[in-house]
Amino acid sequence: MKFWKKIFIYSMTLFLIIFNGAGIFIIENIHKRSLDRTIKAAIDEHKVIEGTLYLNTDSIQYTAPASQKKLKDWLTLVVTGYIGNDVIGQDSLELYDDNNNLLFSRSNQNMNIARDEINNAKLNERLFTVREINKDHYLFISSKFILQNSTIKLVLTKDINSIYDERAQNYNLFFMLDGLVFVLLALGMYLIVKGTTKPISKLSEASKEIAYGNYSKRVETKNKKDEVGLLAENFNIMAQATEDKIEELKNLNSAKQRFIDSLTHELKTPLTSIIGYSDLLIKGNINEDIRFTALNYINSESKRLEKLNNTLLKLILIKQEELRVEKLSLKDCVINAYTSLSYKIENKNLKIKFDMKDIKISGDKQLIVVLFINILDNAIKTSENNGVVKIKGDFLENSSTYQLSFKDYGVGIPKEDLNKIKEPFYMVDKARDRAKSGVGLGLAICEEICMLYKLELSIESELNKGTEVFISFFKESIIS
């Protein structure tokens, strides 16, 4: 069963229970109060009648009744003469002696039933009972008193059908109102529940689309304050995170594929040369110049494979490197890198400008120097002869982060290559880098070292205007 149907059915069921229960309670309470008022009024009438009989005992003394017949006549005279219709009205009045013999009756009802109210009448007490006779309701009030040595039972009967008719009318009116309210409430609840759960249906549809691969699907959230709106907003956040993760995995997969393709290419090219020239040497029918050329190619390509192997091994070792920490001077590490590459700097007649504030950092000196060597080496390779490379280092304004930058004014990097240059074997210009004996692993090694020591490596570049590499040292890496 759908969620909105459950809410609708449960709400309507709860309404029927509460509304009908409250209605029945109110009607029955009104009926009980009406009945209590009628009983009280009837008891008062019963007292009036009994009191009237007492007040007229002087006449019975005067007549001095000697028989039951005279007692009957006297009761008839007193009831009709002194009590009359003003007190009794349309009610029935019956008088019996102690043996339950009828002395007087003013009743139009033929009651062929057991008269417990007569048999159970007691002195100085008034008993009442409500009885249904032929679908009509009557109130019986009885008492027993002694009048001039004669025991008399007085029974007053009142027709109370009007009270029960009123209750029946109230029930009819209530059930009509109940049906009308139920229909209106059902219509209102249907619209409210459908409107409230509509965003949930949209969430369900959106989740299906995402499951089928439409990761860009989002849910509109008109009201972000209620629970459903918050759920929709959180769903969109989750969907965005999922889409970003899928995109990240796609990029990672593409990077891995490029790594495999590049590695295959880097291995295939020298191997092809080695195999080709070795086949030529095996044939033996070659002159000394060709033999020397073949051996030279085999030697150079073998060295290239050796360098590739050593660089890959270094990259693997960095990934498996245990974190070693020692106190280092950042400026000394940069100078060590500069010293290691001084022959390349001199060959190109480059000018290196230093403008850096020295700080103490924690890390492994060898790895930190390798990091700077790779970055400075790239700057040297891309710079023209007689060019300039600037090395700057200082704390960022209003920050505890120290930023070191290497800026060259060389060929630069196209924008479409900036997000890929940190990948292993990726080269912006493969022909140029290969001519300079590069294998495209320098920045990949730098990235691994930065990740190992929780540094941030970022690159800004503009084609034909140069490149600037930034390394950010955070508070955790700086020793004060």
PDB file of C-alpha atoms in Angstrom, residues 269-426:
ATOM      1  CA  THR A 269      59.305   2.707 -28.302  1.00  0.00           C
ATOM      2  CA  PRO A 270      62.734   1.816 -26.831  1.00  0.00           C
ATOM      3  CA  LEU A 271      62.032  -1.907 -27.075  1.00  0.00           C
ATOM      4  CA  THR A 272      61.222  -1.543 -30.747  1.00  0.00           C
ATOM      5  CA  SER A 273      64.519   0.262 -31.309  1.00  0.00           C
ATOM      6  CA  ILE A 274      66.479  -2.291 -29.274  1.00  0.00           C
ATOM      7  CA  ILE A 275      64.892  -5.268 -31.047  1.00  0.00           C
ATOM      8  CA  GLY A 276      65.318  -3.715 -34.471  1.00  0.00           C
ATOM      9  CA  TYR A 277      68.966  -2.824 -34.036  1.00  0.00           C
ATOM     10  CA  SER A 278      69.744  -6.128 -32.310  1.00  0.00           C
ATOM     11  CA  ASP A 279      68.231  -7.996 -35.288  1.00  0.00           C
ATOM     12  CA  LEU A 280      70.440  -5.910 -37.559  1.00  0.00           C
ATOM     13  CA  LEU A 281      73.517  -6.856 -35.506  1.00  0.00           C
ATOM     14  CA  ILE A 282      72.578 -10.549 -35.523  1.00  0.00           C
ATOM     15  CA  LYS A 283      72.549 -10.603 -39.326  1.00  0.00           C
ATOM     16  CA  GLY A 284      76.207  -9.534 -39.230  1.00  0.00           C
ATOM     17  CA  ASN A 285      76.371  -8.228 -42.791  1.00  0.00           C
ATOM     18  CA  ILE A 286      76.910  -4.611 -41.782  1.00  0.00           C
ATOM     19  CA  ASN A 287      79.759  -2.153 -41.917  1.00  0.00           C
ATOM     20  CA  GLU A 288      81.447  -0.674 -38.865  1.00  0.00           C
ATOM     21  CA  ASP A 289      79.531   2.660 -39.003  1.00  0.00           C
ATOM     22  CA  ILE A 290      76.132   0.940 -38.992  1.00  0.00           C
ATOM     23  CA  ARG A 291      77.290  -1.408 -36.237  1.00  0.00           C
ATOM     24  CA  PHE A 292      78.415   1.547 -34.100  1.00  0.00           C
ATOM     25  CA  THR A 293      75.131   3.364 -34.731  1.00  0.00           C
ATOM     26  CA  ALA A 294      73.122   0.264 -33.762  1.00  0.00           C
ATOM     27  CA  LEU A 295      75.060  -0.281 -30.573  1.00  0.00           C
ATOM     28  CA  ASN A 296      74.712   3.396 -29.701  1.00  0.00           C
ATOM     29  CA  TYR A 297      70.905   3.238 -30.118  1.00  0.00           C
ATOM     30  CA  ILE A 298      70.683   0.029 -28.115  1.00  0.00           C
ATOM     31  CA  ASN A 299      72.778   1.599 -25.354  1.00  0.00           C
ATOM     32  CA  SER A 300      70.797   4.862 -25.212  1.00  0.00           C
ATOM     33  CA  GLU A 301      67.407   3.133 -25.297  1.00  0.00           C
ATOM     34  CA  SER A 302      68.522   0.677 -22.610  1.00  0.00           C
ATOM     35  CA  LYS A 303      69.544   3.597 -20.406  1.00  0.00           C
ATOM     36  CA  ARG A 304      66.197   5.180 -21.078  1.00  0.00           C
ATOM     37  CA  LEU A 305      64.455   1.996 -19.912  1.00  0.00           C
ATOM     38  CA  GLU A 306      66.700   1.939 -16.861  1.00  0.00           C
ATOM     39  CA  LYS A 307      65.779   5.541 -16.052  1.00  0.00           C
ATOM     40  CA  LEU A 308      62.097   4.746 -16.520  1.00  0.00           C
ATOM     41  CA  ASN A 309      62.438   1.752 -14.229  1.00  0.00           C
ATOM     42  CA  ASN A 310      64.265   3.772 -11.555  1.00  0.00           C
ATOM     43  CA  THR A 311      61.701   6.576 -11.724  1.00  0.00           C
ATOM     44  CA  LEU A 312      58.777   4.167 -11.443  1.00  0.00           C
ATOM     45  CA  LEU A 313      60.510   2.461  -8.547  1.00  0.00           C
ATOM     46  CA  LYS A 314      60.991   5.835  -6.860  1.00  0.00           C
ATOM     47  CA  LEU A 315      57.275   6.643  -7.332  1.00  0.00           C
ATOM     48  CA  ILE A 316      56.287   3.292  -5.820  1.00  0.00           C
ATOM     49  CA  LEU A 317      58.661   3.724  -2.912  1.00  0.00           C
ATOM     50  CA  ILE A 318      57.289   7.195  -2.168  1.00  0.00           C
ATOM     51  CA  LYS A 319      53.755   5.747  -1.974  1.00  0.00           C
ATOM     52  CA  GLN A 320      54.998   3.119   0.466  1.00  0.00           C
ATOM     53  CA  GLU A 321      57.280   5.501   2.352  1.00  0.00           C
ATOM     54  CA  GLU A 322      56.863   5.561   6.096  1.00  0.00           C
ATOM     55  CA  LEU A 323      56.371   9.080   7.358  1.00  0.00           C
ATOM     56  CA  ARG A 324      59.731  10.357   8.626  1.00  0.00           C
ATOM     57  CA  VAL A 325      59.929  13.680  10.379  1.00  0.00           C
ATOM     58  CA  GLU A 326      62.936  15.874  11.104  1.00  0.00           C
ATOM     59  CA  LYS A 327      63.499  19.569  11.587  1.00  0.00           C
ATOM     60  CA  LEU A 328      64.505  21.207   8.287  1.00  0.00           C
ATOM     61  CA  SER A 329      65.337  24.658   6.989  1.00  0.00           C
ATOM     62  CA  LEU A 330      63.104  25.263   3.975  1.00  0.00           C
ATOM     63  CA  LYS A 331      65.609  27.652   2.399  1.00  0.00           C
ATOM     64  CA  ASP A 332      68.435  25.096   2.750  1.00  0.00           C
ATOM     65  CA  CYS A 333      66.278  22.491   0.942  1.00  0.00           C
ATOM     66  CA  VAL A 334      65.640  24.908  -1.945  1.00  0.00           C
ATOM     67  CA  ILE A 335      69.368  25.767  -2.151  1.00  0.00           C
ATOM     68  CA  ASN A 336      70.216  22.040  -2.234  1.00  0.00           C
ATOM     69  CA  ALA A 337      67.832  21.592  -5.162  1.00  0.00           C
ATOM     70  CA  TYR A 338      69.395  24.621  -6.875  1.00  0.00           C
ATOM     71  CA  THR A 339      72.880  23.215  -6.348  1.00  0.00           C
ATOM     72  CA  SER A 340      71.872  19.835  -7.797  1.00  0.00           C
ATOM     73  CA  LEU A 341      70.632  21.534 -10.992  1.00  0.00           C
ATOM     74  CA  SER A 342      73.331  24.212 -11.239  1.00  0.00           C
ATOM     75  CA  TYR A 343      74.893  22.624 -14.366  1.00  0.00           C
ATOM     76  CA  LYS A 344      71.553  22.880 -16.207  1.00  0.00           C
ATOM     77  CA  ILE A 345      71.120  26.448 -15.044  1.00  0.00           C
ATOM     78  CA  GLU A 346      74.570  27.354 -16.283  1.00  0.00           C
ATOM     79  CA  ASN A 347      74.069  25.628 -19.641  1.00  0.00           C
ATOM     80  CA  LYS A 348      71.022  27.831 -20.292  1.00  0.00           C
ATOM     81  CA  ASN A 349      72.550  30.878 -18.652  1.00  0.00           C
ATOM     82  CA  LEU A 350      69.439  31.271 -16.464  1.00  0.00           C
ATOM     83  CA  LYS A 351      69.101  33.750 -13.643  1.00  0.00           C
ATOM     84  CA  ILE A 352      67.488  32.414 -10.463  1.00  0.00           C
ATOM     85  CA  LYS A 353      65.982  35.109  -8.251  1.00  0.00           C
ATOM     86  CA  PHE A 354      65.441  34.220  -4.585  1.00  0.00           C
ATOM     87  CA  ASP A 355      62.973  36.126  -2.424  1.00  0.00           C
ATOM     88  CA  MET A 356      61.922  33.827   0.383  1.00  0.00           C
ATOM     89  CA  LYS A 357      61.545  33.967   4.123  1.00  0.00           C
ATOM     90  CA  ASP A 358      63.147  30.982   5.775  1.00  0.00           C
ATOM     91  CA  ILE A 359      61.040  28.782   8.062  1.00  0.00           C
ATOM     92  CA  LYS A 360      61.539  25.507   9.883  1.00  0.00           C
ATOM     93  CA  ILE A 361      59.437  22.600   8.676  1.00  0.00           C
ATOM     94  CA  SER A 362      59.058  18.946   9.658  1.00  0.00           C
ATOM     95  CA  GLY A 363      59.741  16.304   7.033  1.00  0.00           C
ATOM     96  CA  ASP A 364      62.266  14.054   5.328  1.00  0.00           C
ATOM     97  CA  LYS A 365      65.048  16.136   3.745  1.00  0.00           C
ATOM     98  CA  GLN A 366      65.681  13.777   0.848  1.00  0.00           C
ATOM     99  CA  LEU A 367      62.037  13.751  -0.242  1.00  0.00           C
ATOM    100  CA  ILE A 368      61.599  17.503   0.209  1.00  0.00           C
ATOM    101  CA  VAL A 369      64.712  18.165  -1.908  1.00  0.00           C
ATOM    102  CA  VAL A 370      63.433  15.733  -4.580  1.00  0.00           C
ATOM    103  CA  LEU A 371      60.181  17.699  -4.592  1.00  0.00           C
ATOM    104  CA  PHE A 372      62.002  20.997  -5.235  1.00  0.00           C
ATOM    105  CA  ILE A 373      64.368  19.426  -7.787  1.00  0.00           C
ATOM    106  CA  ASN A 374      61.487  18.156  -9.933  1.00  0.00           C
ATOM    107  CA  ILE A 375      59.680  21.497  -9.854  1.00  0.00           C
ATOM    108  CA  LEU A 376      62.818  23.555 -10.520  1.00  0.00           C
ATOM    109  CA  ASP A 377      63.898  21.115 -13.263  1.00  0.00           C
ATOM    110  CA  ASN A 378      60.576  21.630 -15.067  1.00  0.00           C
ATOM    111  CA  ALA A 379      61.001  25.402 -14.807  1.00  0.00           C
ATOM    112  CA  ILE A 380      64.498  25.124 -16.303  1.00  0.00           C
ATOM    113  CA  LYS A 381      63.313  22.892 -19.163  1.00  0.00           C
ATOM    114  CA  THR A 382      60.503  25.215 -20.195  1.00  0.00           C
ATOM    115  CA  SER A 383      62.565  28.429 -19.904  1.00  0.00           C
ATOM    116  CA  GLU A 384      64.377  29.946 -22.859  1.00  0.00           C
ATOM    117  CA  ASN A 385      68.129  30.589 -22.752  1.00  0.00           C
ATOM    118  CA  ASN A 386      69.088  33.652 -20.702  1.00  0.00           C
ATOM    119  CA  GLY A 387      65.678  33.523 -18.985  1.00  0.00           C
ATOM    120  CA  VAL A 388      64.636  34.118 -15.391  1.00  0.00           C
ATOM    121  CA  VAL A 389      63.171  31.806 -12.747  1.00  0.00           C
ATOM    122  CA  LYS A 390      61.765  33.383  -9.575  1.00  0.00           C
ATOM    123  CA  ILE A 391      61.557  31.538  -6.266  1.00  0.00           C
ATOM    124  CA  LYS A 392      59.403  33.264  -3.626  1.00  0.00           C
ATOM    125  CA  GLY A 393      58.316  32.205  -0.170  1.00  0.00           C
ATOM    126  CA  ASP A 394      56.358  33.943   2.573  1.00  0.00           C
ATOM    127  CA  PHE A 395      53.258  33.645   4.763  1.00  0.00           C
ATOM    128  CA  LEU A 396      49.964  34.511   3.142  1.00  0.00           C
ATOM    129  CA  GLU A 397      48.368  37.697   4.425  1.00  0.00           C
ATOM    130  CA  ASN A 398      46.461  37.186   7.702  1.00  0.00           C
ATOM    131  CA  SER A 399      47.183  33.460   7.552  1.00  0.00           C
ATOM    132  CA  SER A 400      49.358  30.812   9.174  1.00  0.00           C
ATOM    133  CA  THR A 401      49.947  29.175   5.770  1.00  0.00           C
ATOM    134  CA  TYR A 402      53.379  29.562   4.160  1.00  0.00           C
ATOM    135  CA  GLN A 403      53.401  29.554   0.350  1.00  0.00           C
ATOM    136  CA  LEU A 404      56.471  28.756  -1.760  1.00  0.00           C
ATOM    137  CA  SER A 405      56.331  29.445  -5.514  1.00  0.00           C
ATOM    138  CA  PHE A 406      58.530  28.666  -8.548  1.00  0.00           C
ATOM    139  CA  LYS A 407      57.763  30.931 -11.492  1.00  0.00           C
ATOM    140  CA  ASP A 408      59.193  30.667 -15.011  1.00  0.00           C
ATOM    141  CA  TYR A 409      58.489  32.667 -18.156  1.00  0.00           C
ATOM    142  CA  GLY A 410      58.638  29.806 -20.610  1.00  0.00           C
ATOM    143  CA  VAL A 411      56.203  28.170 -23.026  1.00  0.00           C
ATOM    144  CA  GLY A 412      53.414  27.649 -20.483  1.00  0.00           C
ATOM    145  CA  ILE A 413      50.740  24.959 -20.354  1.00  0.00           C
ATOM    146  CA  PRO A 414      47.385  24.929 -22.208  1.00  0.00           C
ATOM    147  CA  LYS A 415      44.317  25.160 -19.932  1.00  0.00           C
ATOM    148  CA  GLU A 416      42.982  21.799 -21.103  1.00  0.00           C
ATOM    149  CA  ASP A 417      46.183  20.098 -19.869  1.00  0.00           C
ATOM    150  CA  LEU A 418      46.404  21.729 -16.429  1.00  0.00           C
ATOM    151  CA  ASN A 419      44.219  19.151 -14.669  1.00  0.00           C
ATOM    152  CA  LYS A 420      46.161  16.229 -16.179  1.00  0.00           C
ATOM    153  CA  ILE A 421      49.819  17.192 -15.839  1.00  0.00           C
ATOM    154  CA  LYS A 422      50.116  15.590 -12.395  1.00  0.00           C
ATOM    155  CA  GLU A 423      49.224  12.187 -13.846  1.00  0.00           C
ATOM    156  CA  PRO A 424      52.063   9.683 -14.396  1.00  0.00           C
ATOM    157  CA  PHE A 425      53.532   9.780 -17.958  1.00  0.00           C
ATOM    158  CA  TYR A 426      51.357  12.713 -18.991  1.00  0.00           C
TER     159      TYR A 426
END
